[in-house]
mmCIF file of N, CA and C in Angstrom:
data_model
loop_
_atom_site.group_PDB
_atom_site.id
_atom_site.type_symbol
_atom_site.label_atom_id
_atom_site.label_comp_id
_atom_site.label_asym_id
_atom_site.label_seq_id
_atom_site.Cartn_x
_atom_site.Cartn_y
_atom_site.Cartn_z
ATOM 1 N N MET A 204 0.816 -1.139 -0.053
ATOM 2 C CA MET A 204 -0.039 -0.014 -0.008
ATOM 3 C C MET A 204 0.892 1.217 0.004
ATOM 4 N N THR A 205 0.614 2.156 -0.925
ATOM 5 C CA THR A 205 1.394 3.327 -0.995
ATOM 6 C C THR A 205 0.644 4.519 -0.464
ATOM 7 N N ASP A 206 1.355 5.395 0.205
ATOM 8 C CA ASP A 206 0.731 6.569 0.681
ATOM 9 C C ASP A 206 0.600 7.641 -0.400
ATOM 10 N N THR A 207 -0.557 8.150 -0.616
ATOM 11 C CA THR A 207 -0.786 9.137 -1.654
ATOM 12 C C THR A 207 -1.232 10.460 -0.908
ATOM 13 N N PRO A 208 -0.636 11.581 -1.373
ATOM 14 C CA PRO A 208 -1.104 12.795 -0.671
ATOM 15 C C PRO A 208 -2.579 13.103 -0.833
ATOM 16 N N GLU A 209 -3.224 13.531 0.162
ATOM 17 C CA GLU A 209 -4.646 13.892 -0.021
ATOM 18 C C GLU A 209 -4.798 15.231 -0.683
ATOM 19 N N LYS A 210 -5.707 15.313 -1.588
ATOM 20 C CA LYS A 210 -5.993 16.619 -2.242
ATOM 21 C C LYS A 210 -6.665 17.531 -1.223
ATOM 22 N N LYS A 211 -6.073 18.646 -1.041
ATOM 23 C CA LYS A 211 -6.604 19.570 -0.153
ATOM 24 C C LYS A 211 -7.650 20.483 -0.885
ATOM 25 N N PRO A 212 -8.796 20.851 -0.315
ATOM 26 C CA PRO A 212 -9.715 21.704 -1.001
ATOM 27 C C PRO A 212 -9.179 23.127 -1.245
ATOM 28 N N ASP A 213 -9.584 23.756 -2.305
ATOM 29 C CA ASP A 213 -9.223 25.118 -2.491
ATOM 30 C C ASP A 213 -9.768 25.977 -1.441
ATOM 31 N N LYS A 214 -9.039 26.938 -1.016
ATOM 32 C CA LYS A 214 -9.531 27.870 -0.066
ATOM 33 C C LYS A 214 -9.638 29.229 -0.661
ATOM 34 N N ARG A 215 -10.779 29.852 -0.507
ATOM 35 C CA ARG A 215 -10.970 31.260 -1.007
ATOM 36 C C ARG A 215 -10.126 32.198 -0.220
ATOM 37 N N ARG A 216 -9.796 33.221 -0.792
ATOM 38 C CA ARG A 216 -9.013 34.294 -0.221
ATOM 39 C C ARG A 216 -9.897 34.896 0.867
ATOM 40 N N ALA A 217 -9.414 35.651 1.812
ATOM 41 C CA ALA A 217 -10.121 36.259 2.842
ATOM 42 C C ALA A 217 -11.173 37.259 2.273
ATOM 43 N N ASP A 218 -10.896 37.813 1.095
ATOM 44 C CA ASP A 218 -11.821 38.774 0.527
ATOM 45 C C ASP A 218 -12.887 38.117 -0.363
ATOM 46 N N GLY A 219 -12.922 36.775 -0.340
ATOM 47 C CA GLY A 219 -13.927 36.000 -1.179
ATOM 48 C C GLY A 219 -13.516 35.837 -2.640
ATOM 49 N N GLU A 220 -12.485 36.451 -3.097
ATOM 50 C CA GLU A 220 -12.070 36.257 -4.467
ATOM 51 C C GLU A 220 -11.527 34.870 -4.643
ATOM 52 N N PRO A 221 -11.717 34.358 -5.874
ATOM 53 C CA PRO A 221 -11.095 33.023 -6.216
ATOM 54 C C PRO A 221 -9.541 33.066 -6.189
ATOM 55 N N THR A 222 -8.977 32.013 -5.837
ATOM 56 C CA THR A 222 -7.495 31.855 -5.859
ATOM 57 C C THR A 222 -7.027 31.780 -7.249
ATOM 58 N N PRO A 223 -5.738 32.062 -7.497
ATOM 59 C CA PRO A 223 -5.222 31.857 -8.884
ATOM 60 C C PRO A 223 -5.514 30.454 -9.449
ATOM 61 N N LEU A 224 -5.325 29.398 -8.621
ATOM 62 C CA LEU A 224 -5.584 28.092 -9.050
ATOM 63 C C LEU A 224 -6.998 27.868 -9.407
ATOM 64 N N GLU A 225 -8.008 28.437 -8.678
ATOM 65 C CA GLU A 225 -9.439 28.265 -9.018
ATOM 66 C C GLU A 225 -9.697 28.996 -10.356
ATOM 67 N N LEU A 226 -9.041 30.180 -10.585
ATOM 68 C CA LEU A 226 -9.265 30.929 -11.801
ATOM 69 C C LEU A 226 -8.721 30.146 -13.033
ATOM 70 N N LEU A 227 -7.574 29.568 -12.848
ATOM 71 C CA LEU A 227 -6.993 28.730 -13.924
ATOM 72 C C LEU A 227 -7.846 27.522 -14.261
ATOM 73 N N ARG A 228 -8.320 26.853 -13.234
ATOM 74 C CA ARG A 228 -9.276 25.741 -13.479
ATOM 75 C C ARG A 228 -10.527 26.218 -14.195
ATOM 76 N N ALA A 229 -11.046 27.305 -13.752
ATOM 77 C CA ALA A 229 -12.295 27.781 -14.446
ATOM 78 C C ALA A 229 -12.072 28.106 -15.843
ATOM 79 N N ALA A 230 -10.897 28.763 -16.172
ATOM 80 C CA ALA A 230 -10.624 29.117 -17.559
ATOM 81 C C ALA A 230 -10.443 27.877 -18.394
ATOM 82 N N ARG A 231 -9.744 26.872 -17.902
ATOM 83 C CA ARG A 231 -9.525 25.613 -18.594
ATOM 84 C C ARG A 231 -10.925 24.874 -18.817
ATOM 85 N N GLU A 232 -11.687 24.747 -17.757
ATOM 86 C CA GLU A 232 -12.981 24.051 -17.986
ATOM 87 C C GLU A 232 -13.878 24.728 -18.888
ATOM 88 N N GLN A 233 -14.058 25.996 -18.769
ATOM 89 C CA GLN A 233 -14.988 26.733 -19.650
ATOM 90 C C GLN A 233 -14.519 26.785 -21.087
ATOM 91 N N LEU A 234 -13.218 26.997 -21.301
ATOM 92 C CA LEU A 234 -12.751 26.928 -22.739
ATOM 93 C C LEU A 234 -12.936 25.585 -23.296
ATOM 94 N N GLY A 235 -12.745 24.525 -22.518
ATOM 95 C CA GLY A 235 -12.892 23.141 -23.023
ATOM 96 C C GLY A 235 -14.286 22.895 -23.358
ATOM 97 N N GLU A 236 -15.259 23.394 -22.522
ATOM 98 C CA GLU A 236 -16.690 23.197 -22.820
ATOM 99 C C GLU A 236 -17.070 23.904 -24.100
ATOM 100 N N LEU A 237 -16.529 25.043 -24.396
ATOM 101 C CA LEU A 237 -16.932 25.900 -25.531
ATOM 102 C C LEU A 237 -16.338 25.396 -26.793
ATOM 103 N N THR A 238 -15.040 24.945 -26.721
ATOM 104 C CA THR A 238 -14.367 24.587 -27.941
ATOM 105 C C THR A 238 -14.337 23.074 -28.163
ATOM 106 N N GLY A 239 -14.590 22.298 -27.099
ATOM 107 C CA GLY A 239 -14.451 20.846 -27.186
ATOM 108 C C GLY A 239 -12.919 20.382 -27.184
ATOM 109 N N ARG A 240 -12.087 21.292 -26.870
ATOM 110 C CA ARG A 240 -10.630 21.017 -26.789
ATOM 111 C C ARG A 240 -10.127 21.394 -25.388
ATOM 112 N N THR A 241 -9.436 20.479 -24.754
ATOM 113 C CA THR A 241 -8.877 20.751 -23.390
ATOM 114 C C THR A 241 -7.521 21.460 -23.506
ATOM 115 N N PRO A 242 -7.293 22.580 -22.908
ATOM 116 C CA PRO A 242 -6.005 23.247 -22.885
ATOM 117 C C PRO A 242 -4.928 22.380 -22.357
ATOM 118 N N GLU A 243 -3.791 22.359 -22.925
ATOM 119 C CA GLU A 243 -2.592 21.556 -22.503
ATOM 120 C C GLU A 243 -1.772 22.374 -21.524
ATOM 121 N N THR A 244 -1.537 23.634 -21.875
ATOM 122 C CA THR A 244 -0.652 24.499 -21.006
ATOM 123 C C THR A 244 -1.333 25.935 -20.984
ATOM 124 N N VAL A 245 -0.807 26.624 -19.996
ATOM 125 C CA VAL A 245 -1.167 28.070 -19.871
ATOM 126 C C VAL A 245 0.104 28.818 -19.962
ATOM 127 N N SER A 246 0.187 29.787 -20.899
ATOM 128 C CA SER A 246 1.381 30.558 -21.091
ATOM 129 C C SER A 246 1.339 31.960 -20.633
ATOM 130 N N ARG A 247 0.060 32.385 -20.233
ATOM 131 C CA ARG A 247 -0.044 33.787 -19.645
ATOM 132 C C ARG A 247 -1.187 33.758 -18.677
ATOM 133 N N PHE A 248 -1.066 34.388 -17.622
ATOM 134 C CA PHE A 248 -2.093 34.582 -16.530
ATOM 135 C C PHE A 248 -1.909 36.011 -15.969
ATOM 136 N N GLU A 249 -2.808 36.849 -16.255
ATOM 137 C CA GLU A 249 -2.602 38.248 -15.846
ATOM 138 C C GLU A 249 -3.846 38.948 -15.373
ATOM 139 N N ARG A 250 -3.787 39.702 -14.288
ATOM 140 C CA ARG A 250 -4.917 40.519 -13.811
ATOM 141 C C ARG A 250 -5.115 41.704 -14.710
ATOM 142 N N THR A 251 -6.354 42.008 -14.954
ATOM 143 C CA THR A 251 -6.694 43.216 -15.800
ATOM 144 C C THR A 251 -7.630 44.059 -14.999
ATOM 145 N N ASP A 252 -7.968 45.262 -15.535
ATOM 146 C CA ASP A 252 -8.932 46.137 -14.945
ATOM 147 C C ASP A 252 -10.336 45.440 -14.736
ATOM 148 N N ASP A 253 -10.633 44.578 -15.697
ATOM 149 C CA ASP A 253 -12.036 43.934 -15.664
ATOM 150 C C ASP A 253 -12.015 42.523 -15.086
ATOM 151 N N GLY A 254 -10.878 41.988 -14.717
ATOM 152 C CA GLY A 254 -10.817 40.610 -14.257
ATOM 153 C C GLY A 254 -9.498 40.018 -14.497
ATOM 154 N N TRP A 255 -9.477 38.955 -15.427
ATOM 155 C CA TRP A 255 -8.265 38.195 -15.690
ATOM 156 C C TRP A 255 -8.123 37.912 -17.166
ATOM 157 N N THR A 256 -6.888 37.695 -17.649
ATOM 158 C CA THR A 256 -6.634 37.259 -18.980
ATOM 159 C C THR A 256 -5.731 36.061 -18.912
ATOM 160 N N VAL A 257 -6.102 34.976 -19.663
ATOM 161 C CA VAL A 257 -5.332 33.752 -19.650
ATOM 162 C C VAL A 257 -5.106 33.369 -21.067
ATOM 163 N N GLU A 258 -3.865 32.901 -21.385
ATOM 164 C CA GLU A 258 -3.599 32.411 -22.672
ATOM 165 C C GLU A 258 -3.308 30.944 -22.585
ATOM 166 N N ALA A 259 -4.028 30.145 -23.299
ATOM 167 C CA ALA A 259 -3.895 28.649 -23.194
ATOM 168 C C ALA A 259 -3.640 28.014 -24.523
ATOM 169 N N GLU A 260 -2.772 26.929 -24.603
ATOM 170 C CA GLU A 260 -2.464 26.302 -25.784
ATOM 171 C C GLU A 260 -3.307 24.974 -25.853
ATOM 172 N N VAL A 261 -3.901 24.738 -27.038
ATOM 173 C CA VAL A 261 -4.643 23.540 -27.207
ATOM 174 C C VAL A 261 -4.264 22.798 -28.500
ATOM 175 N N VAL A 262 -4.396 21.474 -28.531
ATOM 176 C CA VAL A 262 -4.186 20.806 -29.787
ATOM 177 C C VAL A 262 -5.402 20.918 -30.590
ATOM 178 N N GLU A 263 -5.339 21.472 -31.799
ATOM 179 C CA GLU A 263 -6.507 21.555 -32.683
ATOM 180 C C GLU A 263 -6.640 20.456 -33.613
ATOM 181 N N VAL A 264 -5.514 19.955 -34.103
ATOM 182 C CA VAL A 264 -5.424 18.741 -35.017
ATOM 183 C C VAL A 264 -4.300 17.829 -34.604
ATOM 184 N N ALA A 265 -4.681 16.686 -34.101
ATOM 185 C CA ALA A 265 -3.610 15.734 -33.618
ATOM 186 C C ALA A 265 -3.049 15.051 -34.905
ATOM 187 N N ARG A 266 -1.738 14.957 -34.961
ATOM 188 C CA ARG A 266 -1.133 14.265 -36.054
ATOM 189 C C ARG A 266 0.029 13.258 -35.531
ATOM 190 N N VAL A 267 0.413 12.422 -36.412
ATOM 191 C CA VAL A 267 1.536 11.569 -36.124
ATOM 192 C C VAL A 267 2.591 11.856 -37.118
ATOM 193 N N PRO A 268 3.844 12.137 -36.695
ATOM 194 C CA PRO A 268 4.285 12.257 -35.317
ATOM 195 C C PRO A 268 3.667 13.511 -34.649
ATOM 196 N N GLU A 269 3.646 13.428 -33.276
ATOM 197 C CA GLU A 269 3.084 14.478 -32.471
ATOM 198 C C GLU A 269 3.617 15.881 -32.780
ATOM 199 N N THR A 270 4.892 15.949 -33.201
ATOM 200 C CA THR A 270 5.527 17.247 -33.518
ATOM 201 C C THR A 270 4.847 17.919 -34.640
ATOM 202 N N MET A 271 4.072 17.259 -35.363
ATOM 203 C CA MET A 271 3.395 17.849 -36.578
ATOM 204 C C MET A 271 1.899 18.197 -36.225
ATOM 205 N N SER A 272 1.530 17.981 -34.965
ATOM 206 C CA SER A 272 0.140 18.394 -34.508
ATOM 207 C C SER A 272 -0.056 19.892 -34.638
ATOM 208 N N LEU A 273 -1.239 20.330 -35.018
ATOM 209 C CA LEU A 273 -1.630 21.654 -35.208
ATOM 210 C C LEU A 273 -2.061 22.197 -33.802
ATOM 211 N N MET A 274 -1.384 23.247 -33.357
ATOM 212 C CA MET A 274 -1.673 23.809 -32.044
ATOM 213 C C MET A 274 -2.380 25.200 -32.183
ATOM 214 N N ALA A 275 -3.020 25.640 -31.212
ATOM 215 C CA ALA A 275 -3.653 26.967 -31.223
ATOM 216 C C ALA A 275 -3.428 27.640 -29.845
ATOM 217 N N LEU A 276 -3.334 28.975 -29.861
ATOM 218 C CA LEU A 276 -3.123 29.708 -28.722
ATOM 219 C C LEU A 276 -4.377 30.583 -28.583
ATOM 220 N N TYR A 277 -5.126 30.336 -27.433
ATOM 221 C CA TYR A 277 -6.354 31.015 -27.165
ATOM 222 C C TYR A 277 -6.146 32.064 -26.061
ATOM 223 N N GLU A 278 -6.742 33.249 -26.179
ATOM 224 C CA GLU A 278 -6.748 34.240 -25.178
ATOM 225 C C GLU A 278 -8.210 34.158 -24.619
ATOM 226 N N VAL A 279 -8.222 33.995 -23.236
ATOM 227 C CA VAL A 279 -9.460 33.814 -22.514
ATOM 228 C C VAL A 279 -9.570 34.955 -21.541
ATOM 229 N N THR A 280 -10.741 35.649 -21.444
ATOM 230 C CA THR A 280 -10.931 36.640 -20.543
ATOM 231 C C THR A 280 -11.994 36.163 -19.518
ATOM 232 N N LEU A 281 -11.705 36.417 -18.226
ATOM 233 C CA LEU A 281 -12.547 36.095 -17.083
ATOM 234 C C LEU A 281 -12.864 37.308 -16.306
ATOM 235 N N ASP A 282 -14.097 37.310 -15.751
ATOM 236 C CA ASP A 282 -14.413 38.430 -14.834
ATOM 237 C C ASP A 282 -13.739 38.127 -13.516
ATOM 238 N N ALA A 283 -13.895 39.003 -12.548
ATOM 239 C CA ALA A 283 -13.241 38.895 -11.240
ATOM 240 C C ALA A 283 -13.599 37.599 -10.523
ATOM 241 N N GLY A 284 -14.834 37.098 -10.842
ATOM 242 C CA GLY A 284 -15.269 35.909 -10.149
ATOM 243 C C GLY A 284 -14.880 34.569 -10.828
ATOM 244 N N GLY A 285 -14.187 34.697 -12.021
ATOM 245 C CA GLY A 285 -13.822 33.476 -12.741
ATOM 246 C C GLY A 285 -14.722 33.035 -13.822
ATOM 247 N N ARG A 286 -15.786 33.820 -14.124
ATOM 248 C CA ARG A 286 -16.626 33.465 -15.251
ATOM 249 C C ARG A 286 -16.116 33.945 -16.590
ATOM 250 N N LEU A 287 -16.119 33.069 -17.579
ATOM 251 C CA LEU A 287 -15.557 33.366 -18.871
ATOM 252 C C LEU A 287 -16.461 34.511 -19.533
ATOM 253 N N THR A 288 -15.792 35.547 -20.032
ATOM 254 C CA THR A 288 -16.442 36.679 -20.626
ATOM 255 C C THR A 288 -16.125 36.745 -22.100
ATOM 256 N N GLY A 289 -15.133 35.960 -22.584
ATOM 257 C CA GLY A 289 -14.866 35.959 -23.950
ATOM 258 C C GLY A 289 -13.581 35.120 -24.199
ATOM 259 N N TYR A 290 -13.407 34.712 -25.422
ATOM 260 C CA TYR A 290 -12.185 33.986 -25.847
ATOM 261 C C TYR A 290 -11.974 34.230 -27.331
ATOM 262 N N ARG A 291 -10.672 34.049 -27.780
ATOM 263 C CA ARG A 291 -10.377 34.252 -29.213
ATOM 264 C C ARG A 291 -9.141 33.489 -29.438
ATOM 265 N N ARG A 292 -9.120 32.897 -30.625
ATOM 266 C CA ARG A 292 -7.896 32.200 -31.112
ATOM 267 C C ARG A 292 -6.895 33.298 -31.606
ATOM 268 N N VAL A 293 -5.728 33.278 -30.966
ATOM 269 C CA VAL A 293 -4.675 34.274 -31.294
ATOM 270 C C VAL A 293 -3.810 33.886 -32.468
ATOM 271 N N ARG A 294 -3.429 32.575 -32.409
ATOM 272 C CA ARG A 294 -2.677 32.019 -33.559
ATOM 273 C C ARG A 294 -2.693 30.602 -33.613
ATOM 274 N N ARG A 295 -2.281 29.969 -34.818
ATOM 275 C CA ARG A 295 -2.192 28.481 -35.021
ATOM 276 C C ARG A 295 -0.835 28.260 -35.452
ATOM 277 N N TYR A 296 -0.334 27.104 -35.125
ATOM 278 C CA TYR A 296 1.075 26.722 -35.488
ATOM 279 C C TYR A 296 1.295 25.222 -35.307
ATOM 280 N N GLU A 297 2.307 24.687 -36.012
ATOM 281 C CA GLU A 297 2.656 23.358 -35.771
ATOM 282 C C GLU A 297 3.434 23.233 -34.454
ATOM 283 N N ARG A 298 3.183 22.216 -33.730
ATOM 284 C CA ARG A 298 3.891 22.005 -32.492
ATOM 285 C C ARG A 298 5.411 22.137 -32.515
ATOM 286 N N SER A 299 6.042 21.689 -33.575
ATOM 287 C CA SER A 299 7.437 21.729 -33.657
ATOM 288 C C SER A 299 8.023 23.143 -34.054
ATOM 289 N N ARG A 300 7.135 24.049 -34.400
ATOM 290 C CA ARG A 300 7.649 25.395 -34.855
ATOM 291 C C ARG A 300 7.751 26.318 -33.625
ATOM 292 N N SER A 301 8.822 27.062 -33.660
ATOM 293 C CA SER A 301 9.059 28.034 -32.531
ATOM 294 C C SER A 301 8.768 29.346 -33.015
ATOM 295 N N ASP A 302 8.589 30.305 -32.093
ATOM 296 C CA ASP A 302 8.321 31.720 -32.466
ATOM 297 C C ASP A 302 9.541 32.259 -33.189
ATOM 298 N N ARG A 303 9.243 33.107 -34.080
ATOM 299 C CA ARG A 303 10.372 33.792 -34.872
ATOM 300 C C ARG A 303 10.579 35.207 -34.243
ATOM 301 N N ASP A 304 11.823 35.491 -34.005
ATOM 302 C CA ASP A 304 12.082 36.794 -33.383
ATOM 303 C C ASP A 304 12.054 37.838 -34.406
#
């Protein structure tokens, strides 16, 4: 029998605002429900005047080999409570391609 750490429940901040982890989970879940694609990574998480902005990368077209999969970067906006207020695809690219300077 192996000991596994227990998952601790998320705790709201003293002011009732969602924690960063709760906000990231909300963005991931809501974007996944709307697009049918689950984000793999988050590359930006920033507070704005109206709430939060998150940039998440998703696989749009899975290919073999995996390096040829078509990826997309989505910008997701959340209100202060973590509700999605909008999203847009910022760019598409092959997984193996890096940004050009």
